[in-house]
JSON list of C-alpha atoms and ligand atoms in Angstrom, two decimals:
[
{"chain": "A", "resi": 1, "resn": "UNK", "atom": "CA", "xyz": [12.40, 2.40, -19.62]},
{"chain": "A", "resi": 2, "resn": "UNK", "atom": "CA", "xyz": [12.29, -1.12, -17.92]},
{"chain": "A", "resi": 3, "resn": "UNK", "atom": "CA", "xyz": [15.18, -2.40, -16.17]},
{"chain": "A", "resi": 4, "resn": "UNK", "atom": "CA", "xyz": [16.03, -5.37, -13.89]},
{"chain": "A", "resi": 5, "resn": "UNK", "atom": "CA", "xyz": [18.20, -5.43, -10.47]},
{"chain": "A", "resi": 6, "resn": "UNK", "atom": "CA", "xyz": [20.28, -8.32, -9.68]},
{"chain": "A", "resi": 7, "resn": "UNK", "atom": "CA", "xyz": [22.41, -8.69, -6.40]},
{"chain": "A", "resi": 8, "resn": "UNK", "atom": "CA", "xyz": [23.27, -10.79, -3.31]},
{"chain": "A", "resi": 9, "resn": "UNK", "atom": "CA", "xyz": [21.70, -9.88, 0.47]},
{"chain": "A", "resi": 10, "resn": "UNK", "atom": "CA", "xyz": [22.64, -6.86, 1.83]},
{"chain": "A", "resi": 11, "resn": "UNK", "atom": "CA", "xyz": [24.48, -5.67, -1.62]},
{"chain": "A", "resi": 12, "resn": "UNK", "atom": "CA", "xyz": [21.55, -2.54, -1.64]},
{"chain": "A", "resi": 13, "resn": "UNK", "atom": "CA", "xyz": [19.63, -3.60, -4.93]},
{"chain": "A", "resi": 14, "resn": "UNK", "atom": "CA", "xyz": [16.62, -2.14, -2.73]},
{"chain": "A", "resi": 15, "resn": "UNK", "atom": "CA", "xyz": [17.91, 1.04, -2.13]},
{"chain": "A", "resi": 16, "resn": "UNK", "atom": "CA", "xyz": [19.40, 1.31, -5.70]},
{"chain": "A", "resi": 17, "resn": "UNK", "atom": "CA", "xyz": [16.01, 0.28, -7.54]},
{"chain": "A", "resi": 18, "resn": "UNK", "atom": "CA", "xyz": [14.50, 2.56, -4.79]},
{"chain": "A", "resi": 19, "resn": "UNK", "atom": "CA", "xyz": [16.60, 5.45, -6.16]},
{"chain": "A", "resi": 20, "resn": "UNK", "atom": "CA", "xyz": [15.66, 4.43, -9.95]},
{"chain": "A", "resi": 21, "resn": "UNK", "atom": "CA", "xyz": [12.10, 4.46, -9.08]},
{"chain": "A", "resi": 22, "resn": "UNK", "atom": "CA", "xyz": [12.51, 7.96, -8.18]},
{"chain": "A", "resi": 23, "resn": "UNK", "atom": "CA", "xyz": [14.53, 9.46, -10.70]},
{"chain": "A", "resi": 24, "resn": "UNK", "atom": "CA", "xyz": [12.90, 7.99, -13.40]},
{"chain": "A", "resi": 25, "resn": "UNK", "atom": "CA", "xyz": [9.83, 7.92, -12.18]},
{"chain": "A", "resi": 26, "resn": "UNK", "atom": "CA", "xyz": [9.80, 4.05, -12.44]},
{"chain": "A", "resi": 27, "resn": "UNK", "atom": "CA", "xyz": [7.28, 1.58, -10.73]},
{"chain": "A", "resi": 28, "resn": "UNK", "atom": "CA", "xyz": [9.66, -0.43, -8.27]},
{"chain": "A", "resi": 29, "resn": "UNK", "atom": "CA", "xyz": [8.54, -4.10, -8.26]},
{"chain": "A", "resi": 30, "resn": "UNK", "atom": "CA", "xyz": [9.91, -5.73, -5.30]},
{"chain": "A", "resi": 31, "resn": "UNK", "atom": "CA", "xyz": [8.80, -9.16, -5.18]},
{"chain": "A", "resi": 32, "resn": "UNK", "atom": "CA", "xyz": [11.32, -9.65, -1.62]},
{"chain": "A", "resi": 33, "resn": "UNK", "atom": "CA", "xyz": [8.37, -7.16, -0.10]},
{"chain": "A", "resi": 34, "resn": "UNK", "atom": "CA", "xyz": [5.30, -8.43, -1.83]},
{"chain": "A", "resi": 35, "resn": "UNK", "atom": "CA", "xyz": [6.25, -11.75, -0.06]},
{"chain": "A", "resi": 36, "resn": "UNK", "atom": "CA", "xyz": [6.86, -10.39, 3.29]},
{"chain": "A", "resi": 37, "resn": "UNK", "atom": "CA", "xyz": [3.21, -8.94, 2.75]},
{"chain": "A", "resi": 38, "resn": "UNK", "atom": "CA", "xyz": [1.69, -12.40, 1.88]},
{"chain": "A", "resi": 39, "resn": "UNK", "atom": "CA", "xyz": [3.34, -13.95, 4.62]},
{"chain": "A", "resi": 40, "resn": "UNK", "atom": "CA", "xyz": [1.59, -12.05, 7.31]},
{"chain": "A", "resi": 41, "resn": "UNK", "atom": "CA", "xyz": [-1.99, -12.76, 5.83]},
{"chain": "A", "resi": 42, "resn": "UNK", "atom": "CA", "xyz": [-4.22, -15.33, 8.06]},
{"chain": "A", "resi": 43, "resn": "UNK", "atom": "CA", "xyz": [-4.80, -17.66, 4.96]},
{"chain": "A", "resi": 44, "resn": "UNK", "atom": "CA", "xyz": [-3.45, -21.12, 3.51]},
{"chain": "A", "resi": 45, "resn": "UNK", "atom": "CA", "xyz": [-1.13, -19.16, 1.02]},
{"chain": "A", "resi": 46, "resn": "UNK", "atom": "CA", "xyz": [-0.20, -16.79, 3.27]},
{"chain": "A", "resi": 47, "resn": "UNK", "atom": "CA", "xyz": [1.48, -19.28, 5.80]},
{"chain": "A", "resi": 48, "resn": "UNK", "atom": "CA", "xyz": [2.89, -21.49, 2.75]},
{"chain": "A", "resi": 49, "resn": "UNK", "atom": "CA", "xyz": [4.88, -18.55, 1.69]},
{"chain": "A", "resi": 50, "resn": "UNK", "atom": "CA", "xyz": [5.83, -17.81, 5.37]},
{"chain": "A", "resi": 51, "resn": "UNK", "atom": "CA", "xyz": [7.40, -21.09, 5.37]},
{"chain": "A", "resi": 52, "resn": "UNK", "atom": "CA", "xyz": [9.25, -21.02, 2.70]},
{"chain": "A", "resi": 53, "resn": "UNK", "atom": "CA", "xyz": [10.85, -17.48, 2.89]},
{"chain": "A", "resi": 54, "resn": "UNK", "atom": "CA", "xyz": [11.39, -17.60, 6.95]},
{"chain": "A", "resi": 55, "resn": "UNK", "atom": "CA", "xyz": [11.42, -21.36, 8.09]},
{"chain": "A", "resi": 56, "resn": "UNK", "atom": "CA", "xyz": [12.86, -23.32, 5.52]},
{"chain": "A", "resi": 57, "resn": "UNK", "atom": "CA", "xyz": [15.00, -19.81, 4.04]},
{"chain": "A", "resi": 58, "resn": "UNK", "atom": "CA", "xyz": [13.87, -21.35, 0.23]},
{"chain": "A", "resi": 59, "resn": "UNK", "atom": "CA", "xyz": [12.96, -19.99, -2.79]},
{"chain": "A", "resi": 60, "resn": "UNK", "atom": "CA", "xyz": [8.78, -19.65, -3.55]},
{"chain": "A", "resi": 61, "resn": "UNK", "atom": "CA", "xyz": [7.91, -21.79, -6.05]},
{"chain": "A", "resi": 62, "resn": "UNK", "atom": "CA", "xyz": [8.18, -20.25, -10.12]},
{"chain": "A", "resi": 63, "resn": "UNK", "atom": "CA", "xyz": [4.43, -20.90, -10.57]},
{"chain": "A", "resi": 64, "resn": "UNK", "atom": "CA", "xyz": [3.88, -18.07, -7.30]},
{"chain": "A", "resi": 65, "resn": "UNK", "atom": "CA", "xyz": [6.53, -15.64, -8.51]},
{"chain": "A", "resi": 66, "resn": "UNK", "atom": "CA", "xyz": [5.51, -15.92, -12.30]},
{"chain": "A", "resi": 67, "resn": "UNK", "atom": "CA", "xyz": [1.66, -15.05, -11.33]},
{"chain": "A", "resi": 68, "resn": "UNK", "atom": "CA", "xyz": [2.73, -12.31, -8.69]},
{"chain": "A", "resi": 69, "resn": "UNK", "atom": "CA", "xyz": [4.92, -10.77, -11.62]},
{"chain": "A", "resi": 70, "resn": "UNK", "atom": "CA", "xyz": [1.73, -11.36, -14.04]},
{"chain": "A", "resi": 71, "resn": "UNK", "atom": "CA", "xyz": [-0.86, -9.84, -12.01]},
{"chain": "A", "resi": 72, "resn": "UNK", "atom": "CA", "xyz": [1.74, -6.52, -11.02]},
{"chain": "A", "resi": 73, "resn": "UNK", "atom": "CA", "xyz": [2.68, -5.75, -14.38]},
{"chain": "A", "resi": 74, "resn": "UNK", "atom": "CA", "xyz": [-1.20, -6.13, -16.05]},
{"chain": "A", "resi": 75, "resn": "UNK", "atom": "CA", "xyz": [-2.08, -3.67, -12.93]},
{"chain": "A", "resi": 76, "resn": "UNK", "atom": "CA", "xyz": [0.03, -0.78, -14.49]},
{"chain": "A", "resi": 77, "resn": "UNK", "atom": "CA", "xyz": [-0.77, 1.30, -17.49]},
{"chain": "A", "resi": 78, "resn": "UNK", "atom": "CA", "xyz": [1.36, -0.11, -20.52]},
{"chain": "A", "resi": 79, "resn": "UNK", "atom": "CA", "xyz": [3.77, 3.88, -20.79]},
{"chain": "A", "resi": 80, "resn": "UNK", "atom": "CA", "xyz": [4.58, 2.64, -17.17]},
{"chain": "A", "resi": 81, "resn": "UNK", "atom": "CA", "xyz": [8.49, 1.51, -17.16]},
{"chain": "A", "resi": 82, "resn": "UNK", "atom": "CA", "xyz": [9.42, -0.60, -14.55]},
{"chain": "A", "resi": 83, "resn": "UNK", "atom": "CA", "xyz": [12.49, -1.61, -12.17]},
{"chain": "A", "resi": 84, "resn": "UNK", "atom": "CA", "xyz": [12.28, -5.25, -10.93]},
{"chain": "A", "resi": 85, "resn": "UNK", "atom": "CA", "xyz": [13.93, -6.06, -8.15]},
{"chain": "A", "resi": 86, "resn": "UNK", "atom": "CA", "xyz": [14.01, -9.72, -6.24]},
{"chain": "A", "resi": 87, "resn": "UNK", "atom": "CA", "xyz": [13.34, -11.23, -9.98]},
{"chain": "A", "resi": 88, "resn": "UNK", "atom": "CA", "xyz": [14.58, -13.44, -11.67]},
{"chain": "A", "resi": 89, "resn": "UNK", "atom": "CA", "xyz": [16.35, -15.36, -9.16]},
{"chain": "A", "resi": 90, "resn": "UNK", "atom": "CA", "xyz": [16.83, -18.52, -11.69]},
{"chain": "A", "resi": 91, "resn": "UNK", "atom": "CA", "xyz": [16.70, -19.12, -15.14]},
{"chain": "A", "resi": 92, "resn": "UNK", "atom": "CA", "xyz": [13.01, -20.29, -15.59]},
{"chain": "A", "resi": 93, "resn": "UNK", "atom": "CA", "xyz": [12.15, -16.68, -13.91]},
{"chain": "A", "resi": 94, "resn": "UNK", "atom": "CA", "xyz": [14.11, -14.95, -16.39]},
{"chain": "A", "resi": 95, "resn": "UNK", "atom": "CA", "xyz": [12.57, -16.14, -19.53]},
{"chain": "A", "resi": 96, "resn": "UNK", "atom": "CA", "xyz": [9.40, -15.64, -17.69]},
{"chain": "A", "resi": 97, "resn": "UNK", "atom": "CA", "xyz": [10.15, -12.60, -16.99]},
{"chain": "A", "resi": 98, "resn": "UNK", "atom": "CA", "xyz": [11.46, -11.47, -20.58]},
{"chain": "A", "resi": 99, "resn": "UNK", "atom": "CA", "xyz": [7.76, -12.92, -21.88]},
{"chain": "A", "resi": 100, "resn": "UNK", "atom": "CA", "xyz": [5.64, -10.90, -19.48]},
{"chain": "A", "resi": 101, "resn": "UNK", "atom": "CA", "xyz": [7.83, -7.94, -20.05]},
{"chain": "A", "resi": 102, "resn": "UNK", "atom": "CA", "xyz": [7.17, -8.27, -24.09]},
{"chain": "A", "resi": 103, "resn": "UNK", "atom": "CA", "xyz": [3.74, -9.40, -23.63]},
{"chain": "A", "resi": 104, "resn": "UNK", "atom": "CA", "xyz": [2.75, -6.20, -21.82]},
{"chain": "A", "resi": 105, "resn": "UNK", "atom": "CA", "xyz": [4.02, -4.26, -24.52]},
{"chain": "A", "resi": 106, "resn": "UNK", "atom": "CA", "xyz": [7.89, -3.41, -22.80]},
{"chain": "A", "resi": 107, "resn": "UNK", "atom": "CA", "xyz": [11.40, -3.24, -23.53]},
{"chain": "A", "resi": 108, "resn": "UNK", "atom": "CA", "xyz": [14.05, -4.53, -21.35]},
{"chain": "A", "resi": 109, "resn": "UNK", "atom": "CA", "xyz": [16.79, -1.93, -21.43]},
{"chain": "A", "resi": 110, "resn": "UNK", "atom": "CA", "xyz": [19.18, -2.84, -18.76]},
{"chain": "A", "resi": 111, "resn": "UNK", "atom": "CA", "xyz": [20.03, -5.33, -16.42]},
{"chain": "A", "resi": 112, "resn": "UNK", "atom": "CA", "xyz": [22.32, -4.51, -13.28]},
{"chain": "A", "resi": 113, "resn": "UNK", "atom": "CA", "xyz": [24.29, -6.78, -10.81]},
{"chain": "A", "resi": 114, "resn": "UNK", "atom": "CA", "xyz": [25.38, -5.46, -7.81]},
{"chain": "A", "resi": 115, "resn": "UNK", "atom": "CA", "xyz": [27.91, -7.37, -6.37]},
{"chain": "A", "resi": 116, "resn": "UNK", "atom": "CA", "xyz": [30.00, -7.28, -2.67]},
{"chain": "A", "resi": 117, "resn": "UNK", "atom": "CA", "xyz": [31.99, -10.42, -1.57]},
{"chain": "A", "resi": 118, "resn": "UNK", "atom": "CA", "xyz": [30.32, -13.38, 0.48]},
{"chain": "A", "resi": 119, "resn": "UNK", "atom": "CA", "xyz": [32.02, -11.48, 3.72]},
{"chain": "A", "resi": 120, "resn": "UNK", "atom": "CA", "xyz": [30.68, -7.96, 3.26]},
{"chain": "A", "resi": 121, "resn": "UNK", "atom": "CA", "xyz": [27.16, -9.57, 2.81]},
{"chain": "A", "resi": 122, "resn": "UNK", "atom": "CA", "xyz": [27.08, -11.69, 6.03]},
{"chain": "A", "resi": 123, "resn": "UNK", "atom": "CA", "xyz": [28.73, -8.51, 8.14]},
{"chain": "A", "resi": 124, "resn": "UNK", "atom": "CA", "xyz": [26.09, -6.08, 6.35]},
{"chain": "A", "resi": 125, "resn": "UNK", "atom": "CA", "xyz": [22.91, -8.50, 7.06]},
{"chain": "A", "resi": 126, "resn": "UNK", "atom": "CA", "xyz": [24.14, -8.77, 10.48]},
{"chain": "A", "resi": 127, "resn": "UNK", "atom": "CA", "xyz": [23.23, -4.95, 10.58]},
{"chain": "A", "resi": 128, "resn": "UNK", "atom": "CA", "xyz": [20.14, -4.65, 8.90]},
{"chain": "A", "resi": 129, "resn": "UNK", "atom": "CA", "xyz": [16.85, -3.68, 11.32]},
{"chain": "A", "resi": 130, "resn": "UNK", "atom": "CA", "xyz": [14.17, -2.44, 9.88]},
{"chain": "A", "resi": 131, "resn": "UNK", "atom": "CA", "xyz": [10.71, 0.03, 10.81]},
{"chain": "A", "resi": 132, "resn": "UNK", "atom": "CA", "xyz": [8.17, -2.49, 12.23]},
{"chain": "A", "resi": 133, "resn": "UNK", "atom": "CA", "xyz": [5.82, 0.17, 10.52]},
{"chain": "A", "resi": 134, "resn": "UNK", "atom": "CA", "xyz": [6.98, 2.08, 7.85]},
{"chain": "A", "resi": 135, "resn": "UNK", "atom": "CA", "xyz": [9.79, -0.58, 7.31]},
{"chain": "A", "resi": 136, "resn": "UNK", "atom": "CA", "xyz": [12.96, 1.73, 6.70]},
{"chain": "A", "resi": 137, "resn": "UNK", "atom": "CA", "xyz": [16.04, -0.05, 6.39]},
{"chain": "A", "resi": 138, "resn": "UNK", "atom": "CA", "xyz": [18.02, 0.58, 9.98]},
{"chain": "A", "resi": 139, "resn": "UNK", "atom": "CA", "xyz": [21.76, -0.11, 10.22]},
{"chain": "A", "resi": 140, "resn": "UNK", "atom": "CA", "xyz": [22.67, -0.60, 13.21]},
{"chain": "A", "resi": 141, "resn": "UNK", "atom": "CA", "xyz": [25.87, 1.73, 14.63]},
{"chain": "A", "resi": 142, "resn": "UNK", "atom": "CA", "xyz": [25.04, 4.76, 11.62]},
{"chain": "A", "resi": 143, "resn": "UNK", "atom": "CA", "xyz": [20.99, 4.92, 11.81]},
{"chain": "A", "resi": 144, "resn": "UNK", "atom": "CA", "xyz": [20.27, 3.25, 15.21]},
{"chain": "A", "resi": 145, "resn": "UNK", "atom": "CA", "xyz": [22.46, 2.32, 18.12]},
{"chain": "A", "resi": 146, "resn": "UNK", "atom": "CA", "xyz": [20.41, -0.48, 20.27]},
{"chain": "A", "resi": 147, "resn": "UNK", "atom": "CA", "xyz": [17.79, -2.69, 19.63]},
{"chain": "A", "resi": 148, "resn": "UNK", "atom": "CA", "xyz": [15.62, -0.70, 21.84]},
{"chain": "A", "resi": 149, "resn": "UNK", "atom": "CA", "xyz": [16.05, 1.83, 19.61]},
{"chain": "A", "resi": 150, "resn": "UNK", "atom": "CA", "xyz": [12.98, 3.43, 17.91]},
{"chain": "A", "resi": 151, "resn": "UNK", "atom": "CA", "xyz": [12.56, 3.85, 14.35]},
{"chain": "A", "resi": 152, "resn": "UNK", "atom": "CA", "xyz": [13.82, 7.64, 13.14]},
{"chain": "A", "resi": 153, "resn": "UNK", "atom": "CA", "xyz": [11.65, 8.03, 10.68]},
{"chain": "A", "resi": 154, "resn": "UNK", "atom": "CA", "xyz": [8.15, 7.08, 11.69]},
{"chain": "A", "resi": 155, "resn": "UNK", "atom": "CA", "xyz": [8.83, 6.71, 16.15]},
{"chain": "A", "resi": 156, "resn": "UNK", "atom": "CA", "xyz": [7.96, 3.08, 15.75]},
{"chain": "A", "resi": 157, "resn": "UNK", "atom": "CA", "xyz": [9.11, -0.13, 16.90]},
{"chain": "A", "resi": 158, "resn": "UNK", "atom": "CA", "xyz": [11.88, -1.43, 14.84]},
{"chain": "A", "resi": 159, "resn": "UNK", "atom": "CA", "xyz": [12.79, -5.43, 14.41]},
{"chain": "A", "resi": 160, "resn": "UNK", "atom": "CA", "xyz": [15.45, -7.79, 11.84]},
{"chain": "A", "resi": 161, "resn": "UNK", "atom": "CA", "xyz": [14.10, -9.85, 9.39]},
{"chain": "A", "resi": 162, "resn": "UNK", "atom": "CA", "xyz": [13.27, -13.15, 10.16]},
{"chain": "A", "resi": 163, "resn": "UNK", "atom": "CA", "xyz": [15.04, -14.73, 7.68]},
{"chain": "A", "resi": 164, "resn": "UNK", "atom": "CA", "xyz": [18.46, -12.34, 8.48]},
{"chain": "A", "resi": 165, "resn": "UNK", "atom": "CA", "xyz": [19.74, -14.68, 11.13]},
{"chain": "A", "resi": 166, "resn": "UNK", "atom": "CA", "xyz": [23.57, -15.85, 10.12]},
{"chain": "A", "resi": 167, "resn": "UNK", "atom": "CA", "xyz": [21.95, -19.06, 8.95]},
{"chain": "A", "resi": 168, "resn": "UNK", "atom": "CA", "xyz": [19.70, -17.71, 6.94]},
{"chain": "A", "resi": 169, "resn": "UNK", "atom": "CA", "xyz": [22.45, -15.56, 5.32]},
{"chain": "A", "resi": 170, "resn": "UNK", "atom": "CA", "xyz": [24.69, -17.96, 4.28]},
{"chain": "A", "resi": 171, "resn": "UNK", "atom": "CA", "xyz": [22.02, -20.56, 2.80]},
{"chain": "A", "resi": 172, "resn": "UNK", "atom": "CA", "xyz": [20.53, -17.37, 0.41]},
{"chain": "A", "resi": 173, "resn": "UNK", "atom": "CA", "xyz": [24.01, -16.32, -0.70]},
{"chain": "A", "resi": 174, "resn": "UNK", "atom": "CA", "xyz": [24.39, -20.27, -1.39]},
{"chain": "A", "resi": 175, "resn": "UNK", "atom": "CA", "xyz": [21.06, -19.83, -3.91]},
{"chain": "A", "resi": 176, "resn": "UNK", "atom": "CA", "xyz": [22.25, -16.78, -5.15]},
{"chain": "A", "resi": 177, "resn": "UNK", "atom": "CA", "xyz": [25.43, -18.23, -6.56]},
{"chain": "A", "resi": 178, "resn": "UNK", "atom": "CA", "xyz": [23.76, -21.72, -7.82]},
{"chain": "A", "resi": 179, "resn": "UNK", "atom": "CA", "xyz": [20.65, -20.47, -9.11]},
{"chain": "A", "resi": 180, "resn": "UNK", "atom": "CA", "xyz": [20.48, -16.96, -9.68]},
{"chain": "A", "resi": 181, "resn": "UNK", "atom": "CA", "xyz": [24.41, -16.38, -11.05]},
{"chain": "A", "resi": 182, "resn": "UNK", "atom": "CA", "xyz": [23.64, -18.29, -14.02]},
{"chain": "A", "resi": 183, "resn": "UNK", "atom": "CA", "xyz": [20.50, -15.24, -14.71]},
{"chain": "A", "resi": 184, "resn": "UNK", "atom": "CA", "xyz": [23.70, -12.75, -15.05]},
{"chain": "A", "resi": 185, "resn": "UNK", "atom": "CA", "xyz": [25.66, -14.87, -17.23]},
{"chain": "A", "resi": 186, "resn": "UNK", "atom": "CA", "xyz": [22.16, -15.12, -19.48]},
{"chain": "A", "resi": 187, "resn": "UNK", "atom": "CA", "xyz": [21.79, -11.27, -19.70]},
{"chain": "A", "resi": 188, "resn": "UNK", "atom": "CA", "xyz": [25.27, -10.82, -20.06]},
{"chain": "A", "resi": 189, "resn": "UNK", "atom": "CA", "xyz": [25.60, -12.91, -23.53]},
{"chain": "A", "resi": 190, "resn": "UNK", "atom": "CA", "xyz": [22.33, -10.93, -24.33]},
{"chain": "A", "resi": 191, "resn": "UNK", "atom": "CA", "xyz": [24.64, -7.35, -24.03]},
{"chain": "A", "resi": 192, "resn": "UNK", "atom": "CA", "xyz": [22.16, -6.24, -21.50]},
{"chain": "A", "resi": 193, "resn": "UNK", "atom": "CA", "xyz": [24.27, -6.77, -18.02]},
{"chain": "A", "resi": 194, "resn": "UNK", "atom": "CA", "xyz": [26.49, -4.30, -16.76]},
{"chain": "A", "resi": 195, "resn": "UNK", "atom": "CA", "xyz": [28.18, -5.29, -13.23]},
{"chain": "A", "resi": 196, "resn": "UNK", "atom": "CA", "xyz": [28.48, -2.69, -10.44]},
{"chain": "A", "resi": 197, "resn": "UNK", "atom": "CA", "xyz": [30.43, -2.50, -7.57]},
{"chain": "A", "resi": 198, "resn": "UNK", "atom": "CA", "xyz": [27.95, -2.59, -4.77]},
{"chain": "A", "resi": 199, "resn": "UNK", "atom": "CA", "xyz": [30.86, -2.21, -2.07]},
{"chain": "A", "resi": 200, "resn": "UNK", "atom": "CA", "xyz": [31.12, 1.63, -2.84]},
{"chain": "A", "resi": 201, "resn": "UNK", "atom": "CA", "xyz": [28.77, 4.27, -1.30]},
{"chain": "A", "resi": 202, "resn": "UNK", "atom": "CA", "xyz": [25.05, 4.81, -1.99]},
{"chain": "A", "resi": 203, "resn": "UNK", "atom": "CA", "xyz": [25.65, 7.38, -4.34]},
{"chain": "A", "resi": 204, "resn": "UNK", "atom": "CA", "xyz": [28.52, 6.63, -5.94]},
{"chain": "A", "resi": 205, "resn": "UNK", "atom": "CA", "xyz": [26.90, 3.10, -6.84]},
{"chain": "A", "resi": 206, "resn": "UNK", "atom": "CA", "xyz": [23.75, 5.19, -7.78]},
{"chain": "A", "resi": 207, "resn": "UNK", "atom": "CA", "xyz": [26.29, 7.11, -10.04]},
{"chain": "A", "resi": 208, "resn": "UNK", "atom": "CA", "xyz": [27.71, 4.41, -11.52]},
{"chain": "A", "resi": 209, "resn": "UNK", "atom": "CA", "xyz": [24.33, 2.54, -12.62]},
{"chain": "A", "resi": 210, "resn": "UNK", "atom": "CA", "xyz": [23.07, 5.75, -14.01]},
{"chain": "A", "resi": 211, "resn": "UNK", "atom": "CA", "xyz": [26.22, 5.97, -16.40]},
{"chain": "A", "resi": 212, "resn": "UNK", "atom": "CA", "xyz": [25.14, 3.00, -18.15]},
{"chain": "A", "resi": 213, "resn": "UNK", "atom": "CA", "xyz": [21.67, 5.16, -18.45]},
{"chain": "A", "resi": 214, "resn": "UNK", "atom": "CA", "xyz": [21.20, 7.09, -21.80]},
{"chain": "B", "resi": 301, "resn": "LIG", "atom": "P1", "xyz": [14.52, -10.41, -0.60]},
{"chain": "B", "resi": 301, "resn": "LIG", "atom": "O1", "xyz": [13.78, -9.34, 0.14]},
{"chain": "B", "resi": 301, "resn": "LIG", "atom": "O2", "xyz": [14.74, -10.04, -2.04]},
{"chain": "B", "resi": 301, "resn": "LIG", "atom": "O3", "xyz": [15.78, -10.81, 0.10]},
{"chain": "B", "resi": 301, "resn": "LIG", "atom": "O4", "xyz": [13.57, -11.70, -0.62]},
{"chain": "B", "resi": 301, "resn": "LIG", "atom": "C1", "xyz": [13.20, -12.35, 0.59]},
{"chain": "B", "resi": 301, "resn": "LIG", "atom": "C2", "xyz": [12.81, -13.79, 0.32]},
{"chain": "B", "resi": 301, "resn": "LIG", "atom": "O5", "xyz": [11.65, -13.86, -0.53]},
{"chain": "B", "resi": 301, "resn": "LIG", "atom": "C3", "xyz": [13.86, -14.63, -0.43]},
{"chain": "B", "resi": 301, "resn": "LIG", "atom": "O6", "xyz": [14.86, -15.14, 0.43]},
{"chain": "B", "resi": 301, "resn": "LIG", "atom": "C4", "xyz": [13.00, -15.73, -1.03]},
{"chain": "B", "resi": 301, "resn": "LIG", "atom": "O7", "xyz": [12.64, -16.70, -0.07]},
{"chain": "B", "resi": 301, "resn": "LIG", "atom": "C5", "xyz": [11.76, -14.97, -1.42]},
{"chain": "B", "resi": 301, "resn": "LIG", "atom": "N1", "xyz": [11.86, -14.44, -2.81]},
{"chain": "B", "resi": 301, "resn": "LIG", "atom": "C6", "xyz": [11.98, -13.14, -3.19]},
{"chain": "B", "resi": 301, "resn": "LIG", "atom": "N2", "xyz": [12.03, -13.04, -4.53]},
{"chain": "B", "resi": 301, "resn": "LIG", "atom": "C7", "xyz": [11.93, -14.30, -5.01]},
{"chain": "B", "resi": 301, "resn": "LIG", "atom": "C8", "xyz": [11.95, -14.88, -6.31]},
{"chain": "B", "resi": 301, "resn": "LIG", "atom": "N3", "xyz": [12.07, -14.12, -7.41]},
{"chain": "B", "resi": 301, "resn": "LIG", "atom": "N4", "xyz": [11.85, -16.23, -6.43]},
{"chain": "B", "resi": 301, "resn": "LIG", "atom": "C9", "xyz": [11.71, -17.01, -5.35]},
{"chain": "B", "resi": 301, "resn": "LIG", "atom": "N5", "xyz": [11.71, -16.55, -4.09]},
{"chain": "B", "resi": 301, "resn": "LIG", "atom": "C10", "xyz": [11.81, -15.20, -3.91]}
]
């Protein structure tokens, strides 16, 4: 089974492809991560992406994402199903990513967007910490109460994303709803999108995508 996970910041499409990944024993490609990982190497490319994703608050080029999704999904045995999560942000990404996904041999089953209102994604950003070493998501008032805190899970330090300032926020939710909106509509006339309500619990959105399971 291969699906894909659409949603805005903060509307859990980590935590929800996380969950897939486990229950269905899915590899969980998160290109959001991979970049974070790039951006903290000592090279050219490394501090190009770091840039983009937490100066300027951009997209990465299609030419980087495209060969990031190309060299993942040739890594993994062809039986592997996959849940992609970060891609495809526009429409060049999502044809891309519908050729890569054939060429390797797979079959897009599903394709989920998660969606919360503009507000709930600002005040739920605003919340986020995460591990500085095992990087669990943190929110702030239910898993930590001060930014001294240390991390639960692993004792480390714990830090917010660089690009989750307010700022930053509001100029990704902008790119979400130009650029990657129109990837929903695409799937959608394809009878491969079904929309979630992302404002519910953890589970009960976890229950809800697996309905649309078979
Ligand atoms: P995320 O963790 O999904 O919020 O991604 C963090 C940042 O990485 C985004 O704000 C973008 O700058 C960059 N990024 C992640 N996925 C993509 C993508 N598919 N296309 C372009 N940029 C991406």
């Amino acid at each position: 089974m291969n699906l894909i996970i659409l949603g805005s910041q903060g509307s859990g499409k980590g935590t929800q492809a996380e969950l897939l990944s486990e229950k269905y024993k899915l590899e969980h490609i998160d290109m959001g991560k991979t970049l974070r990982e790039v951006a903290l190497l000592d090279t050219p490319f490394g501090k190009e992406v770091y840039e983009i994703i937490n100066i300027k608050k951009e997209l990465v080029s299609n030419r980087i994402i495209n060969k990031l999704l190309e060299l993942k999904l040739s890594s993994l045995n062809r039986e592997q199903g996959v849940v992609i999560d970060g891609i495809p942000r526009n429409l060049e990404q999502a044809k891309y990513t519908e050729e890569l996904l054939q060429e390797s041999g797979r079959k897009l089953d599903k394709v989920f967007l998660i969606y919360i209102s503009e507000k709930e994604s600002v005040k739920r950003i605003s919340k986020r910490w995460v591990c500085k070493k095992c990087k669990t998501i943190l929110i702030m008032g239910k898993d930590i109460k001060d930014s001294r805190d240390k991390c639960p899970a692993c004792g480390s330090g714990i830090e917010q994303r660089e690009d989750d300032t307010k700022e930053g926020v509001k100029k990704r939710l902008e790119i979400f709803k130009k650029e990657t909106m129109p990837v929903a509509d695409y799937f959608s006339k394809k009878n491969l999108l079904a929309e979630i309500n992302g404002s519910q619990p953890v589970e009960k959105v976890f229950e809800e995508i697996t309905k649309h399971i078979i």
